[in-house]
Tab-separated table of C-alpha atoms in Angstrom:
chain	number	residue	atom	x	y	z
A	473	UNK	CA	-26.091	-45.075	-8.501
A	474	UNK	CA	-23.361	-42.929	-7.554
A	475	UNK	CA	-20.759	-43.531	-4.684
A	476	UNK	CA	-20.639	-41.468	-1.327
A	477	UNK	CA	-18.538	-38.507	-3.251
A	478	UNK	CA	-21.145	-38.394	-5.906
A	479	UNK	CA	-23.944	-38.307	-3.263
A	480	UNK	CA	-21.738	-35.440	-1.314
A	481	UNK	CA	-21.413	-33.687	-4.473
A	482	UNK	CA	-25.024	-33.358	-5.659
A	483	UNK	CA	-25.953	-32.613	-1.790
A	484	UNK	CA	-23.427	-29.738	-1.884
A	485	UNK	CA	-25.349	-28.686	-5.058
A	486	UNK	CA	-28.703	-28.578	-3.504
A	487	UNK	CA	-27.912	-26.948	-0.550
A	488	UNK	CA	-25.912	-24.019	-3.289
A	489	UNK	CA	-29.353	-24.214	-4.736
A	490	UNK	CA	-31.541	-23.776	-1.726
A	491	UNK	CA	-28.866	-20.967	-0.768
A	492	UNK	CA	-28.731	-19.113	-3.818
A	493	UNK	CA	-33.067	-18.863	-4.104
A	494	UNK	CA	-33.522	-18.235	-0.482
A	495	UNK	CA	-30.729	-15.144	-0.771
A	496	UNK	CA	-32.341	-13.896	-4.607
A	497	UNK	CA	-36.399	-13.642	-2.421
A	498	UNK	CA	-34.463	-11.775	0.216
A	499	UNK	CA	-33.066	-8.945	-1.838
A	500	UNK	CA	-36.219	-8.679	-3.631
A	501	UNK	CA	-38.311	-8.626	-0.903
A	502	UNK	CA	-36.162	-6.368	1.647
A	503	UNK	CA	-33.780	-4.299	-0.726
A	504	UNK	CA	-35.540	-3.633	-4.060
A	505	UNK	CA	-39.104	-3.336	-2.775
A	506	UNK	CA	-38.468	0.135	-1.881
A	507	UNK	CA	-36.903	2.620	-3.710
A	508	UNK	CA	-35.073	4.101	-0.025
A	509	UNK	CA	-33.711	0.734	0.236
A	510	UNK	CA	-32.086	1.031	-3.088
A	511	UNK	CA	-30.695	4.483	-2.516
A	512	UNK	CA	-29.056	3.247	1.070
A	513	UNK	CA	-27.934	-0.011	-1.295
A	514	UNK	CA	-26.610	2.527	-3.984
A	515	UNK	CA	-24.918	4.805	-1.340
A	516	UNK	CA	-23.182	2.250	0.322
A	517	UNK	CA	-21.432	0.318	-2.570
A	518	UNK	CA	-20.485	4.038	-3.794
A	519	UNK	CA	-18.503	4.695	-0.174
A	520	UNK	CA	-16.755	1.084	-0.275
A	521	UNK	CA	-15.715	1.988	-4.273
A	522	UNK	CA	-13.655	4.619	-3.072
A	523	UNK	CA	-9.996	5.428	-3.383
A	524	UNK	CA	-8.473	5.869	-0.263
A	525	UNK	CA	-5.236	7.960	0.555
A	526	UNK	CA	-3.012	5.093	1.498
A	527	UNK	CA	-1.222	3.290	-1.234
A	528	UNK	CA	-1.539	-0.662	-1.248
A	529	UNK	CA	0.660	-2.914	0.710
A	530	UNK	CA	4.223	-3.591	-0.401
A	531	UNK	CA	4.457	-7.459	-1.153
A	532	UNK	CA	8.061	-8.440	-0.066
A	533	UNK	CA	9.590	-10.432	-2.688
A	534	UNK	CA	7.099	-10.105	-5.015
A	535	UNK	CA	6.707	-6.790	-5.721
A	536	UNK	CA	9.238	-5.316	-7.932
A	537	UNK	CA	10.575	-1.943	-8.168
A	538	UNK	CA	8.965	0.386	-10.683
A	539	UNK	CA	11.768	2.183	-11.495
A	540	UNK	CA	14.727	-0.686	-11.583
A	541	UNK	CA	12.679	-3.648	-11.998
A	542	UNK	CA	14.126	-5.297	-9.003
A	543	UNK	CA	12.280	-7.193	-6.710
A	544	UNK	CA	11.837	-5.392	-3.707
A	545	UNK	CA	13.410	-7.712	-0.569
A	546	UNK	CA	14.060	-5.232	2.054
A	547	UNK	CA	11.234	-3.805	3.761
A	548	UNK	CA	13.251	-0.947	5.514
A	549	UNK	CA	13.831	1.055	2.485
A	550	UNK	CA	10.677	0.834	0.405
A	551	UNK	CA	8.954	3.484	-0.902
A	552	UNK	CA	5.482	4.023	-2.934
A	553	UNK	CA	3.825	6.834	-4.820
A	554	UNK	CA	0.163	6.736	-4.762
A	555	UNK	CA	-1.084	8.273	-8.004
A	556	UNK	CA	-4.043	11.165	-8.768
A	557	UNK	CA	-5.692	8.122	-10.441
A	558	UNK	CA	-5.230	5.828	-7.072
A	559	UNK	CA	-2.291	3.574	-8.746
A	560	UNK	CA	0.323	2.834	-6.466
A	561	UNK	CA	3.900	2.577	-7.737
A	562	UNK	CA	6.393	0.844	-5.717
A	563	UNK	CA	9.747	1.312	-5.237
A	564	UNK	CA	12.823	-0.837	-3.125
A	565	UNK	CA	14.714	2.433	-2.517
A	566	UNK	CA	13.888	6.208	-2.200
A	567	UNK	CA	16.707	7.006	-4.848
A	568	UNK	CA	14.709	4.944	-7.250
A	569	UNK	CA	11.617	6.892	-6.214
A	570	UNK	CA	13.071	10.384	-6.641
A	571	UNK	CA	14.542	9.611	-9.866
A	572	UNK	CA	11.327	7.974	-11.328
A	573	UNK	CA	9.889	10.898	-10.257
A	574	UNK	CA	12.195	13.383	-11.940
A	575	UNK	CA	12.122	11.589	-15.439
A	576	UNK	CA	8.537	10.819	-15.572
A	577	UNK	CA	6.784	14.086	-14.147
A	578	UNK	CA	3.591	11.987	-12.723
A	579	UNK	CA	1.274	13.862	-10.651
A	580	UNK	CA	0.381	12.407	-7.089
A	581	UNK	CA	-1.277	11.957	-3.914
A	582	UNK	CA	1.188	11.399	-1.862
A	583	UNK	CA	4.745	9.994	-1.250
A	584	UNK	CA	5.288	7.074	1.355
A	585	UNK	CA	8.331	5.697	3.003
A	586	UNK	CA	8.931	2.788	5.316
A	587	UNK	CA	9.932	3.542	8.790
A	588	UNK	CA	13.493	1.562	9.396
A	589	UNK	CA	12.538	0.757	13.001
A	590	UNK	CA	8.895	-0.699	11.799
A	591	UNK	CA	9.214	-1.677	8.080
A	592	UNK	CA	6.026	-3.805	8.412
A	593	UNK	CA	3.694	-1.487	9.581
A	594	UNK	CA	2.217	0.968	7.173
A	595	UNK	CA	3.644	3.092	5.024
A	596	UNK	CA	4.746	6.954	6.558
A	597	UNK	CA	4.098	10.376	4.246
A	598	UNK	CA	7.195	11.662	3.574
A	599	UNK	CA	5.699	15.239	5.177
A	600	UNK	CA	5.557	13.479	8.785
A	601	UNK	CA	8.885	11.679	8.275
A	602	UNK	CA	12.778	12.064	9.425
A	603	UNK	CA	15.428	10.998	6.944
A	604	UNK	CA	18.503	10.315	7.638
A	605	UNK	CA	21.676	9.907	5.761
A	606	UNK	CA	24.833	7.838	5.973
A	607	UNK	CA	27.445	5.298	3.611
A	608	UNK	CA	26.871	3.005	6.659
A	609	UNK	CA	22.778	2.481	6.140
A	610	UNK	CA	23.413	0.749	2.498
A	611	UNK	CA	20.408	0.501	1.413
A	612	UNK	CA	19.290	-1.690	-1.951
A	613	UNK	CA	20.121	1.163	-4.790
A	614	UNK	CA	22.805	2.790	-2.566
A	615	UNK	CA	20.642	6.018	-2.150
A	616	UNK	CA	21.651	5.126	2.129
A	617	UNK	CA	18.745	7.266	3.558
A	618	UNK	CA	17.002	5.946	6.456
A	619	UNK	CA	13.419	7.017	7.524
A	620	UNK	CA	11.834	7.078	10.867
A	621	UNK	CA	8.211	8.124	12.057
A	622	UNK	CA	9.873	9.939	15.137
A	623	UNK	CA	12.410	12.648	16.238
A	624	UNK	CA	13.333	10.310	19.521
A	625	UNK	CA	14.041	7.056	17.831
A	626	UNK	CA	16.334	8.341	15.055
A	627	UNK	CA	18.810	9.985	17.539
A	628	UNK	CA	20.650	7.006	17.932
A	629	UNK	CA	21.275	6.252	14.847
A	630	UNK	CA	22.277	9.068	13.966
A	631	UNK	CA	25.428	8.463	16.195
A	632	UNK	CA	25.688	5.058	15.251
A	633	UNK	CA	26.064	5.710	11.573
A	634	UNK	CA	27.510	9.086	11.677
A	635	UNK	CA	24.318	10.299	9.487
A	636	UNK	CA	22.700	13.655	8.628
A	637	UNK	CA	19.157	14.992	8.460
A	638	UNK	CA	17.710	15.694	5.279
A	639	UNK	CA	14.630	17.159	4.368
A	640	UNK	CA	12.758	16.236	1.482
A	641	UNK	CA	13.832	19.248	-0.300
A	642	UNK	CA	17.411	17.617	-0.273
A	643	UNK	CA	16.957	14.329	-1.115
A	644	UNK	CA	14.869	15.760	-4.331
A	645	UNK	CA	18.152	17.786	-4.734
A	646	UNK	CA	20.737	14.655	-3.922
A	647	UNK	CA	19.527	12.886	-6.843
């Protein structure tokens, strides 16, 4: 005779049991019966397969930089590519990201950048961002550009680090 965490056990396994048969005569009574219910099945799984046109999250301090292999600690100054395939390469500075870039000729979605006054929120495109450029930012690979998700917020630092604004165009060229 077993003791009370035996008894819990093989309870938990009946009621798995019970579970699993009751939810198997559901989906062939109410999804498979009818060939409309399949399609709507079918249709949905299809839309939730999907690659979507935001890269995956940046894992601080576990997530290491494609291109140097370091682990990526600061959240202000990552970067990702999101691939034609849907892979998303990370990066812990946008000099690592433009010269990845330049020596391995990948083909992409889109290019994302942290905002320094929001690191944790999502990732920015690069087409909606403002970069900024000063020795004072020091960032991790010492590429020192700065991006922000508005034209009012990076005004001040501007001043405050004696930067300049660079389009994308020049960073490509900078590195």
């Amino acid at each position: 005779i077993p003791d009370v965490g035996g008894w819990m056990l093989l309870g938990a396994g009946v009621l798995i049991l019970g579970a699993t048969a009751f939810e198997y005569q559901w989906v062939q009574r109410y999804i498979f019966r009818k060939k409309r219910n399949l399609a709507k099945v079918c249709a949905l799984l299809l839309l939730v397969s999907c690659n979507t046109n935001q890269p995956e999250e940046i894992k601080l301090n576990y997530d290491k930089c494609i291109s140097c292999k370091m682990t990526i600690s600061d959240s202000r100054f990552a970067s990702a590519i999101l691939t034609e395939k849907g892979k998303t390469l990370k990066f812990d500075d946008v000099s690592c990201l433009v010269r990845y870039t330049k020596e391995q000729k990948i083909s992409y979605k889109g290019i994302f950048v942290a905002d320094y006054l929001e690191p944790h929120n999502k990732l920015l495109d690069i087409k909606n961002a403002i970069c900024i450029e000063s020795p004072k930012i020091k960032s991790p690979m010492r590429g020192d550009i700065a991006v922000f998700s508005s034209n009012s917020k990076n005004q001040d630092y501007i001043k405050a680090f004696e930067a300049k604004k660079l389009t994308w165009i020049d960073i490509l060229n900078k590195f």
